[in-house]
Coordinates of C-alpha atoms and ligand atoms in Angstrom, one line a residue:
X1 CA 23.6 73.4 -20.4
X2 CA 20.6 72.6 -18.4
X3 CA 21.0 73.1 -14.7
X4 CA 20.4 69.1 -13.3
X5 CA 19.2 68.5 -9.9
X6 CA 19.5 64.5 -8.9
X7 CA 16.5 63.5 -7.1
X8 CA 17.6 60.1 -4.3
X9 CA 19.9 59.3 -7.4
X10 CA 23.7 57.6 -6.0
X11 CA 26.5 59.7 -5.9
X12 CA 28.1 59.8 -9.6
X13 CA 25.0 58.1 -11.6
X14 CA 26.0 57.8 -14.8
X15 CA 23.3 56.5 -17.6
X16 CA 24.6 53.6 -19.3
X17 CA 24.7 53.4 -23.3
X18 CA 21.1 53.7 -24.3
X19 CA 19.5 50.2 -24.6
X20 CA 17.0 50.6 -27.6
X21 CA 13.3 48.8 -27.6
X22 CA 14.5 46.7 -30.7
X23 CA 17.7 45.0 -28.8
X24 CA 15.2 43.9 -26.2
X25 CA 12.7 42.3 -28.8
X26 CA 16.3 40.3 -30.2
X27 CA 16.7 39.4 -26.3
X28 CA 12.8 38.0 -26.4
X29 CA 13.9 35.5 -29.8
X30 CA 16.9 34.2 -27.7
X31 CA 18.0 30.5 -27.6
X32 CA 15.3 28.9 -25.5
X33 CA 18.0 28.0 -22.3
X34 CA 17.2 31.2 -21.9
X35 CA 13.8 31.3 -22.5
X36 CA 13.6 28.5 -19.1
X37 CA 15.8 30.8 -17.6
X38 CA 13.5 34.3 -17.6
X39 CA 11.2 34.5 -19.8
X40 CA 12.8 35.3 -22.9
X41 CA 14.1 38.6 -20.8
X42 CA 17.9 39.1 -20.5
X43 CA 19.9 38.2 -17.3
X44 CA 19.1 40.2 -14.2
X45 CA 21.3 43.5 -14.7
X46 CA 24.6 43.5 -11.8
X47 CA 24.4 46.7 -11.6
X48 CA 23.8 48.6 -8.6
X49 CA 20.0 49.7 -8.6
X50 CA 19.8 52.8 -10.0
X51 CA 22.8 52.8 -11.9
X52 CA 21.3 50.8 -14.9
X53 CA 19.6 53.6 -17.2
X54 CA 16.4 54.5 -17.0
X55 CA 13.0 52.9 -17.3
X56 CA 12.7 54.5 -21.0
X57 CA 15.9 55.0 -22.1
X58 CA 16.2 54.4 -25.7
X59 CA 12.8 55.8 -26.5
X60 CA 12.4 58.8 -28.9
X61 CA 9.6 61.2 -28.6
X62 CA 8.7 63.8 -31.5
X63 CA 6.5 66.0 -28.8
X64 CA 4.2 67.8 -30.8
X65 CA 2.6 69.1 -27.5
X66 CA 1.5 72.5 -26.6
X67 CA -0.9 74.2 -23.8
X68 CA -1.0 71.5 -20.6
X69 CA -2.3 68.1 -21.5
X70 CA 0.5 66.8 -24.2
X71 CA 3.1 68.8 -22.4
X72 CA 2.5 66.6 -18.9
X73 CA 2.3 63.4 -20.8
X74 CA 5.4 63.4 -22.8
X75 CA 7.5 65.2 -19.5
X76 CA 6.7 62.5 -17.5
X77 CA 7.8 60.1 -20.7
X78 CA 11.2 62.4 -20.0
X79 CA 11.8 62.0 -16.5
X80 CA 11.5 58.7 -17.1
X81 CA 14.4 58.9 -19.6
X82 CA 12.7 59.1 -23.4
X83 CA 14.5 61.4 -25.3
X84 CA 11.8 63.8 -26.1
X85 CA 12.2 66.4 -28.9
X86 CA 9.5 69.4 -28.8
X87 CA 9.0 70.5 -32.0
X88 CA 7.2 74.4 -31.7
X89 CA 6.8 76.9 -34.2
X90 CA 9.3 79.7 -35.0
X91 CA 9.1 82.4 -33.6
X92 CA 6.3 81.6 -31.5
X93 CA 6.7 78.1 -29.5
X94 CA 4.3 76.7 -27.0
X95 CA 1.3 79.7 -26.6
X96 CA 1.8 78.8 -22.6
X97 CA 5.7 80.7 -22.8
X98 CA 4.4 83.9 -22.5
X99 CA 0.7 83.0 -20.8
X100 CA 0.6 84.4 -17.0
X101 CA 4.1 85.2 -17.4
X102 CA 5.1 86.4 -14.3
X103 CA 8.7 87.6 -15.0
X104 CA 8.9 90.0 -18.0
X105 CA 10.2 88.6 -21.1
X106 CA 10.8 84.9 -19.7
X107 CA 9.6 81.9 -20.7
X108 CA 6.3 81.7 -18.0
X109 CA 5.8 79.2 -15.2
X110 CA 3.0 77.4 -16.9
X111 CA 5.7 76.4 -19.5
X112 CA 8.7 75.6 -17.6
X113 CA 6.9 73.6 -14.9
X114 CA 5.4 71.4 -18.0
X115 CA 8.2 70.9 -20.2
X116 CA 11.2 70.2 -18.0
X117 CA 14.2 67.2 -19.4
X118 CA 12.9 67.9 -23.4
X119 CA 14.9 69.9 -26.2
X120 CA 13.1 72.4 -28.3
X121 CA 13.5 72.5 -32.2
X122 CA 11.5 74.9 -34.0
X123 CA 10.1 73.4 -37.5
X124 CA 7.8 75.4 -39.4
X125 CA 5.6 72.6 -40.9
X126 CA 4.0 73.9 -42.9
X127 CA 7.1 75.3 -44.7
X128 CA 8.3 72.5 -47.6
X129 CA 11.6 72.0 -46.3
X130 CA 10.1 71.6 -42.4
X131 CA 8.3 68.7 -43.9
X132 CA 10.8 67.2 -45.0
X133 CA 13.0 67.4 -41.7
X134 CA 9.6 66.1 -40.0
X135 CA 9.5 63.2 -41.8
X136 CA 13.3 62.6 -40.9
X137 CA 12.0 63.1 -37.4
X138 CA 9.4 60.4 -38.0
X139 CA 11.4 58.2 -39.6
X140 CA 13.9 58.6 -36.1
X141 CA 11.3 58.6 -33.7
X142 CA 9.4 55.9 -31.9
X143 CA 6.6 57.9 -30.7
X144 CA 5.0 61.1 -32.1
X145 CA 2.5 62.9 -29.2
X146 CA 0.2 65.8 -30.1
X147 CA -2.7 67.4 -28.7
X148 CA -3.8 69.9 -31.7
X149 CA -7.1 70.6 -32.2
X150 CA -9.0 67.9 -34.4
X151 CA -8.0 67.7 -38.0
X152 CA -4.8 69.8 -37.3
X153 CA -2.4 67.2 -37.7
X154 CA -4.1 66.1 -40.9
X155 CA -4.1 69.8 -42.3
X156 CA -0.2 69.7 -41.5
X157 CA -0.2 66.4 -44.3
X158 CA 0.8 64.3 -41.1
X159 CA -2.0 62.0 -41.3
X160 CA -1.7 58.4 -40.0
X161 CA -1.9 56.9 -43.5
X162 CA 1.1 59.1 -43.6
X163 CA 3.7 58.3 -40.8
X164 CA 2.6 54.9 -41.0
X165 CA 4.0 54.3 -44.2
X166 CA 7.2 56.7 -43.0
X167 CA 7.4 54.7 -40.5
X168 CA 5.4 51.8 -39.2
X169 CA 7.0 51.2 -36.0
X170 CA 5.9 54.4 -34.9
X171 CA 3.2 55.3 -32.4
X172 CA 1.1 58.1 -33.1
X173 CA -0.4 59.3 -29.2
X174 CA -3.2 62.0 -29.5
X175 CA -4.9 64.0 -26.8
X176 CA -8.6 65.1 -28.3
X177 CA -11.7 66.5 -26.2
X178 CA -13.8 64.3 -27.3
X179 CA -13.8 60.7 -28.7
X180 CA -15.5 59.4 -32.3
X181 CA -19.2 60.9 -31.8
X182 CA -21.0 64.3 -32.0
X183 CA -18.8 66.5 -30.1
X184 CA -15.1 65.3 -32.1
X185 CA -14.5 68.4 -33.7
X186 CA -14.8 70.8 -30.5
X187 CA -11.8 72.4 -29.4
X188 CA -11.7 71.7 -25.2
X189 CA -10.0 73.3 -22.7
X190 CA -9.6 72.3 -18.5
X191 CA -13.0 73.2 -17.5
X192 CA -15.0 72.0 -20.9
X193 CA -13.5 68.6 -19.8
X194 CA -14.4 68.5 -16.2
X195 CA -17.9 69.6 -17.3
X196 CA -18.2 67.3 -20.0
X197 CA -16.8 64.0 -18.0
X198 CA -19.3 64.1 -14.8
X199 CA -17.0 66.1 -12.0
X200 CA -18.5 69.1 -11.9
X201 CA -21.8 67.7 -12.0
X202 CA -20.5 66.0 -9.0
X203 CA -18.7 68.6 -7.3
X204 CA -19.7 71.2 -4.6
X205 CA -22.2 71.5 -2.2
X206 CA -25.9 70.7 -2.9
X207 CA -27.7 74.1 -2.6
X208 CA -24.8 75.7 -4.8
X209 CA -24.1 75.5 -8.5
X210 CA -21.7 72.7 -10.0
X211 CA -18.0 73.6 -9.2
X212 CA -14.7 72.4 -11.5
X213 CA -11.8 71.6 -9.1
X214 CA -8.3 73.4 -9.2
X215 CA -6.3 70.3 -9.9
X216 CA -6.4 69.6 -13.4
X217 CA -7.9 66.3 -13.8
X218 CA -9.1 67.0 -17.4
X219 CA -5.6 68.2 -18.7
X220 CA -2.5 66.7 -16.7
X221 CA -5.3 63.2 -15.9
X222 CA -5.3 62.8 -19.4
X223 CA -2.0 63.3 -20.1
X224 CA -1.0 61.1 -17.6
X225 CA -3.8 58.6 -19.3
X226 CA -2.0 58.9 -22.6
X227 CA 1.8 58.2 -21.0
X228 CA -0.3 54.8 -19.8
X229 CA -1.1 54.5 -23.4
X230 CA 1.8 54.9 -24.6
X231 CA 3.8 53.1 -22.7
X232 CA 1.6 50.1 -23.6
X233 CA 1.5 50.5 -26.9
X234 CA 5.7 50.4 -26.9
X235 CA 5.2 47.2 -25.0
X236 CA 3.2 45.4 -27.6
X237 CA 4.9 47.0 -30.7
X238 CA 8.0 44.4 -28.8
X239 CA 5.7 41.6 -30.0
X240 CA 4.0 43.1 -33.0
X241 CA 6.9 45.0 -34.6
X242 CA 4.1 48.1 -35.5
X243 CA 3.0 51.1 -33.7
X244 CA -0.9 52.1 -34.1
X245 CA -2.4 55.1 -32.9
X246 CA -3.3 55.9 -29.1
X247 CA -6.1 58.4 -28.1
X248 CA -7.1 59.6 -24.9
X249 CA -9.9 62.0 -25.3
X250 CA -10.3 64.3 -22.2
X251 CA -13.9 63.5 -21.8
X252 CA -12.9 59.7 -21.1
X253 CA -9.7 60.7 -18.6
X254 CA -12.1 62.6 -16.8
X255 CA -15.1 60.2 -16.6
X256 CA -11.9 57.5 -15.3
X257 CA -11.4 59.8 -12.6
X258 CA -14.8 60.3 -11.9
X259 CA -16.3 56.3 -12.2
X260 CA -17.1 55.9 -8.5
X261 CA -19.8 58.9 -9.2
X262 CA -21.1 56.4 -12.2
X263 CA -20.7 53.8 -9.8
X264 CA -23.7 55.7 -7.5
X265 CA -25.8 56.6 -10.4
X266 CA -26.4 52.8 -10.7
X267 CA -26.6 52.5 -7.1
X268 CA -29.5 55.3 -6.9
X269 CA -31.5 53.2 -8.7
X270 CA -31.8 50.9 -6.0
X271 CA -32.4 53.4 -3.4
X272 CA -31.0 56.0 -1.5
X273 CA -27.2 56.9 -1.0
X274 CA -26.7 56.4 2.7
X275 CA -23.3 57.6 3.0
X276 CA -24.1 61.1 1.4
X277 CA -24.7 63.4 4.1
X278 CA -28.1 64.7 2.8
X279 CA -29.5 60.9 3.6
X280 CA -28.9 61.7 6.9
X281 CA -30.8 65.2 6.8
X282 CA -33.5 63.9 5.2
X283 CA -33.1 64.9 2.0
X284 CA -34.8 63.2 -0.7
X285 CA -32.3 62.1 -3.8
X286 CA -33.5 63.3 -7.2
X287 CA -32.7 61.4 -10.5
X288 CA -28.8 62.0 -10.6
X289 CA -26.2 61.5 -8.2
X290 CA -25.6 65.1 -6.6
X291 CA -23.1 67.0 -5.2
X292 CA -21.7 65.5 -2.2
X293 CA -20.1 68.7 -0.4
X294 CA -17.3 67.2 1.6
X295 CA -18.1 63.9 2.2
X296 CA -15.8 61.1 1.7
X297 CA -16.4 59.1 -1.3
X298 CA -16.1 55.8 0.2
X299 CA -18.7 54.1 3.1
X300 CA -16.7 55.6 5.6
X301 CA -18.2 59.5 6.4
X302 CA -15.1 62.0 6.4
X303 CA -16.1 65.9 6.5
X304 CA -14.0 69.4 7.1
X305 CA -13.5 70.8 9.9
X306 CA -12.3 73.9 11.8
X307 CA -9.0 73.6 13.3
X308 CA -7.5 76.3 15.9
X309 CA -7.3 79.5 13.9
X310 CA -9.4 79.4 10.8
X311 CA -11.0 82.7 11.4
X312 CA -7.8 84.9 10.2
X313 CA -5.8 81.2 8.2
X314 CA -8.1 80.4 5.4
X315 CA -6.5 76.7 5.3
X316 CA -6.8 76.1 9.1
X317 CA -9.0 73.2 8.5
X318 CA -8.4 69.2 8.5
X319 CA -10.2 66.7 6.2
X320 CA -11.6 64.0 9.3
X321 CA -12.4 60.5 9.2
X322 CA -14.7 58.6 11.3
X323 CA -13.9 55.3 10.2
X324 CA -15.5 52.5 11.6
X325 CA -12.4 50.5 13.7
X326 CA -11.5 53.5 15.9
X327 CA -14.9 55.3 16.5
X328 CA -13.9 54.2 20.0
X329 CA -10.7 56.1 20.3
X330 CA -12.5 59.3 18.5
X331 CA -15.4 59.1 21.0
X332 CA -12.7 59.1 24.0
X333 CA -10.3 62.5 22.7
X334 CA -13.6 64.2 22.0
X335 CA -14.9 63.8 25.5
X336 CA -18.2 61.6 24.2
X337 CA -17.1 58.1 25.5
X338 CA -20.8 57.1 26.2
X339 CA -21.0 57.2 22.2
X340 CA -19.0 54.3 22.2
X341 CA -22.3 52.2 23.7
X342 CA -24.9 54.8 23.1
X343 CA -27.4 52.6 20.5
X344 CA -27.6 56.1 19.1
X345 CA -23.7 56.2 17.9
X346 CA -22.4 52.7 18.5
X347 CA -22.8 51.6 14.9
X348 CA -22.5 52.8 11.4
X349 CA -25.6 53.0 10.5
X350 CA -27.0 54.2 13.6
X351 CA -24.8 57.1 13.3
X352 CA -25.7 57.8 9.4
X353 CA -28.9 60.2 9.7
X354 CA -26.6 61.8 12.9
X355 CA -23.6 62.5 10.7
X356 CA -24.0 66.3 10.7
X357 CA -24.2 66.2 14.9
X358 CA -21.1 63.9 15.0
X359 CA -19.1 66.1 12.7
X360 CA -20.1 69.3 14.7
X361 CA -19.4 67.8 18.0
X362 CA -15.7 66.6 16.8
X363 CA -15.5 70.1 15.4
X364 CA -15.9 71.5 18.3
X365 CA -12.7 69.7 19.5
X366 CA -10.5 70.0 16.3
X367 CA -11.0 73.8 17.1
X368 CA -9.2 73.8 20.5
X369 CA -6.1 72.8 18.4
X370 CA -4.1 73.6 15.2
X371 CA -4.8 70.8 12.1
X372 CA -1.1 69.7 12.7
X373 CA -2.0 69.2 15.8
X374 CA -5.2 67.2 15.5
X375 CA -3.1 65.3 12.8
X376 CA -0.5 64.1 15.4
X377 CA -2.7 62.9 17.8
X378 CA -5.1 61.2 15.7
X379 CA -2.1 60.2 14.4
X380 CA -1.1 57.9 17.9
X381 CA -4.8 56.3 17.5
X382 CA -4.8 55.7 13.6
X383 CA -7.7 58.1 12.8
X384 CA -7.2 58.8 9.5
X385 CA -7.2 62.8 9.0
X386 CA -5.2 65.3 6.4
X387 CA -4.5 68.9 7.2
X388 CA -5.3 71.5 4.0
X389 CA -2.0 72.2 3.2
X390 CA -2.1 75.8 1.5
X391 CA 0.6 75.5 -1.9
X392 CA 2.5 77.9 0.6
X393 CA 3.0 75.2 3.0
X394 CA 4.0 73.0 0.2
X395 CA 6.3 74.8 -1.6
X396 CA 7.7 74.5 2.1
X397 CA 7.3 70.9 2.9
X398 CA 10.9 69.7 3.2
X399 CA 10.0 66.2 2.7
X400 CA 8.6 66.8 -0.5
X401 CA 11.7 68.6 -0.9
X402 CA 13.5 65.3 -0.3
X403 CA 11.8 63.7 -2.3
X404 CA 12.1 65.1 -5.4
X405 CA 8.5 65.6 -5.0
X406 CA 8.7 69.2 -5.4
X407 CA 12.6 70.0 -7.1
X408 CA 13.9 73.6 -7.5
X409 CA 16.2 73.9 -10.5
X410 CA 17.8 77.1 -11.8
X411 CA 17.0 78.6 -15.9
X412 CA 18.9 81.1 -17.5
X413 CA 16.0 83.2 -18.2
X414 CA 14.1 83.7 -15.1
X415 CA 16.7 82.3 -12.4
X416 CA 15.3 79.8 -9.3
X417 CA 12.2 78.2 -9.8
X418 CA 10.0 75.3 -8.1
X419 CA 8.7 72.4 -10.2
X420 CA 7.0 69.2 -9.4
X421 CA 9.3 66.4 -9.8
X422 CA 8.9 62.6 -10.4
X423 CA 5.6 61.4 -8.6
X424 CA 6.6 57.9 -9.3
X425 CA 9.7 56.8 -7.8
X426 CA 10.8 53.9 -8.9
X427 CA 14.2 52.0 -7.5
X428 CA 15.8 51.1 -10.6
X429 CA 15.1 54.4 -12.8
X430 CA 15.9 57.8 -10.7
X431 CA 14.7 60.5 -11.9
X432 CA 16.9 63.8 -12.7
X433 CA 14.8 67.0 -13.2
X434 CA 16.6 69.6 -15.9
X435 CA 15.1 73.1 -16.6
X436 CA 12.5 73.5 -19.7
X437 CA 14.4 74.3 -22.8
X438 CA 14.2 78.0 -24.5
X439 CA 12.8 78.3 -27.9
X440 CA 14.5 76.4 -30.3
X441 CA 17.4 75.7 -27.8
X442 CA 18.6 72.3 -29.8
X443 CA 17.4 73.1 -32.8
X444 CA 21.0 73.0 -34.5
X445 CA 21.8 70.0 -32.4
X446 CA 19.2 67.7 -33.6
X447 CA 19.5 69.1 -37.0
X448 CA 23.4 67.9 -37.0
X449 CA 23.9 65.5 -34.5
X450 CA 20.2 63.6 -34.4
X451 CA 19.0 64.1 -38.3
X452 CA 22.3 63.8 -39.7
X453 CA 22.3 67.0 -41.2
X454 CA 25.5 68.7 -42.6
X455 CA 27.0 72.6 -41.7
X456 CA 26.2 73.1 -45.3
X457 CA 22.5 71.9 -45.4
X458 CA 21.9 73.5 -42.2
X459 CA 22.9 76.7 -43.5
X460 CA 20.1 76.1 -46.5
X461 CA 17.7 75.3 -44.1
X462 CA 18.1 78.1 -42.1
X463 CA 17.9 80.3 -45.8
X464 CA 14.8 77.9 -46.6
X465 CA 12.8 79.9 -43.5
X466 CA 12.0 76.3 -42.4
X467 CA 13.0 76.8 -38.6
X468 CA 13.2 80.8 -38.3
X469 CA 10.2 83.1 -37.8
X470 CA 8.7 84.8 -41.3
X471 CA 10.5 88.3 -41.8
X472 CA 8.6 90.8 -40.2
X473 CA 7.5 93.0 -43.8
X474 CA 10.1 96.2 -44.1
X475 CA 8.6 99.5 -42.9
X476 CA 7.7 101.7 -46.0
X477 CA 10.0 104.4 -46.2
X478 CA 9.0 107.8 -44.6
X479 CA 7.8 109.9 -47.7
Ligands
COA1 N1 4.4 75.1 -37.7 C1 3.3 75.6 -38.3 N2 2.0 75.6 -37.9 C2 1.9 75.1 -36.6 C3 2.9 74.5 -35.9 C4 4.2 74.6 -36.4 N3 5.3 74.1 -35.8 N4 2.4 74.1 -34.7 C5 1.1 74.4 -34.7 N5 0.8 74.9 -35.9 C6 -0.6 75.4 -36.3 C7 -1.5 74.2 -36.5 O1 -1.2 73.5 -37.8 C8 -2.8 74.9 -36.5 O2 -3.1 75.4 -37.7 P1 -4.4 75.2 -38.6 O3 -5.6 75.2 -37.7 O4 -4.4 76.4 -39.5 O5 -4.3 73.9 -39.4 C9 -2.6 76.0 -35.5 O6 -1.2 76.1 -35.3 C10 -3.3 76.0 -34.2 O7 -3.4 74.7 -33.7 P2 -4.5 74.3 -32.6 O8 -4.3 73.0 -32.0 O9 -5.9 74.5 -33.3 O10 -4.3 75.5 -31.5 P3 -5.4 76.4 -30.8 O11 -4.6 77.4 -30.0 O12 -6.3 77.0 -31.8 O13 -6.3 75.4 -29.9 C11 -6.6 73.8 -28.2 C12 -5.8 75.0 -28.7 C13 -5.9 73.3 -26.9 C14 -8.0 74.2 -27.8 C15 -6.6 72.7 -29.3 O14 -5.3 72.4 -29.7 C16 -7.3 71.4 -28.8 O15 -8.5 71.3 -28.7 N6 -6.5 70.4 -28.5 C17 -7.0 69.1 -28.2 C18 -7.5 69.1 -26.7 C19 -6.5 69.5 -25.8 O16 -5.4 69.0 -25.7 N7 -6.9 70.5 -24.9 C20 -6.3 70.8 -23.7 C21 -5.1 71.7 -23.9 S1 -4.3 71.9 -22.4

């Protein structure tokens, strides 16, 4: 039994009988009283918020996911209450189980913190009799999410043409690298995205090379791109009846993330990028937006600074702001209130080409004190700042803690272990974090209790090699 950890839920939650998409497309066709009465929705639920399901309850996944991308996508469709059903191959499972394991012979961090609140079945499909229990899975499911490489899916006789006519409800949600074009047959990783959808183009400082950035915009942004997708696509299949396909390609999720760097591109046409630090330096702008270092993104200059202790604390730095409305109250706690009225520092865009002068001379007080420090008493004057919190710190933070932000739960194999929980917390829907399943964990469950199968066929399947690892060849004998 998965150890649970409730996350802001009300003492003694319990979920109420699952409430599938269908009975709320019967609740749309209602008489229309009620259609005057809320929009063809049901009555406002009585129950006490929180205590009314969850926001997907109802919803099956067939998680074809492996690596990072599919597997963020379809855990955030579990925390959210789908019933999601990894299907991995005997014997082996997700590659990411034993990648950078870092406690011998348990299933690794990179898996566990990805595929928390799913079962595992293992389904060779490729083997005849895997097929057919795919199809059942089809046939049962409202969503099937993959992230092979291109073609993969296809190969495994799971094409759309396919499941469609299994099952035409279903929604068929694909992670790729790349979308329809020159690149769609590449196999992409992380950094190939980042690359490939303008950040790292964008990312550094000018006189060094392009950088990639250690949160993982290109696999957990698209997966979380995809869960938007799917989540849509469930919506419209309550009018339509049909599920179609849904790709995110990780090119696109990236290039999302990135659009305000598109958005200067078109501005560099029409001159210079004030707000970049180099403007004020006097650097000339070539034919590409650059990399902006540590500026802010937005028209209000931000930079990092040294805080008390950075020569031994790698993270003793703070992220500052000199927003417009309080370059008064910055000007006083940094002992330079004749900025305030110096024509020099008064405005904006007087104080543009002096940007590297400001930042020093704030430095220079941000380094009398620690970044917690400089946070509360910018803090009292509504300076906007942010320490660098090292993960240490963190892993710490007790309010994540209390959040369910960051949630520790406890797995057989490898004992204690921290995971990031729910960043969406929504009133209604509370979000309980359960520990990744082990290989194949529920395979006889679903077999029995999901798909219907009998002791008896389960024992033939089992014989049929459909959901066990090949047998390893005997050893010839020793002559
Ligand atoms: N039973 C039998 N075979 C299975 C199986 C199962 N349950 N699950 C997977 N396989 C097979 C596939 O059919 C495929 O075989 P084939 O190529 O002979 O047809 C094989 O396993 C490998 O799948 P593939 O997706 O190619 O894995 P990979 O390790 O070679 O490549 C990626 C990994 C991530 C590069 C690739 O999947 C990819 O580009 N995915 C799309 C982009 C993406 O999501 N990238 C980010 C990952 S975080």
């Amino acid at each position: 039994m998965a150890t649970r950890k409730k996350v802001h839920a009300p003492s003694k939650v319990k979920a109420r009988p699952q409430a599938s998409a269908k009975k709320v497309v019967n609740a749309r066709s209602q008489k229309p009283a009620d259609k005057a009465n809320g929009n063809g929705l049901p009555q406002p639920s009585t129950k006490p918020w929180g205590q009314a399901g969850k926001a997907l309850d109802g919803v099956k996944i067939l998680d074809f996911t492996h690596v990072q991308s599919g597997p963020t996508c379809t855990q955030l469709l579990a925390y959210m209450g789908a019933d999601v059903i990894k299907v991995e191959r005997p014997g082996v499972g997700d590659i990411t189980r034993g990648q950078l394991r870092d406690v011998k012979g348990a299933d690794s961090l990179y898996f566990t913190m990805l595929n928390g609140n799913k079962r595992s079945i293992t389904i060779d499909s490729k083997n005849p009799k895997g097929k057919e229990i795919l199809n059942r899975l089809i046939k049962h499911c409202d969503v099937l999410v993959e992230n092979f490489a291109p073609g993969a899916l296809d190969r495994m006789g799971l094409t759309w043409e396919h499941i469609h006519k299994t099952n035409p409800r279903m929604i068929v949600a694909s992670v790729k690298g790349f979308g329809p074009g020159p690149y769609e047959d590449c196999k992409v990783y992380e950094n190939v995205a980042q690359c490939a959808g303008g950040a790292a183009s964008t990312t550094g400082f000018r006189e060094g090379p392009p950088l990639v950035t250690g949160a993982q915009i290109g696999d957990s942004g698209t997966g979380l791109h995809l869960a938007f997708g799917i989540v849509t696509a469930l919506y419209q299949r309550i009018r339509t009846g049909r599920g179609q396909k849904v790709l995110c390609a990780m090119q696109d999720g990236v290039l999302n993330l990135a659009r305000v760097k598109l958005r200067d591109q078109q501005r560099l046409t029409h001159g210079p990028l004030t707000e970049y630090s180099q403007y004020g330096e006097g650097v000339a702008f070539g034919k590409a937006v650059p990399r902006a270092g540590n500026d802010s993104g937005g028209g209000q200059p931000g930079w990092i600074l040294k805080c008390k202790g950075w020569e031994s604390d790698p993270d003793a730095y703070i992220y500052f702001i000199t927003q417009a409305p309080v370059w008064g109250p910055i000007c006083d706690l940094i002992g330079k209130p004749e900025w305030k009225t110096d024509a020099d520092y008064a405005t904006p865009p007087a104080r543009l080409p002096r940007l590297k002068h400001i930042f020093s001379t704030i430095e220079a007080w941000t380094m009398t004190k620690t970044k917690f420090e400089v946070m509360e008493i910018c803090n009292q004057h509504d300076i906007p700042v942010g320490p660098i919190l090292s993960m240490k710190e963190i892993a710490e933070e007790k309010s994540l803690r209390d959040t369910g932000t960051v949630v520790e739960v406890d797995h057989p194999g490898r004992g204690k272990y921290l995971t990031v929980g729910n960043p969406v917390k929504m009133s209604d829907s509370i979000t309980e974090v359960t520990r990744s399943p082990l290989l194949g964990e529920h395979t006889e469950e679903i077999l029995i209790k999901v798909l219907g199968y009998s002791a008896k066929d389960f024992a033939e399947i089992k014989a049929s090699g459909a959901i066990t690892p090949p047998e390893k060849p005997a050893k010839a004998e020793a002559a």
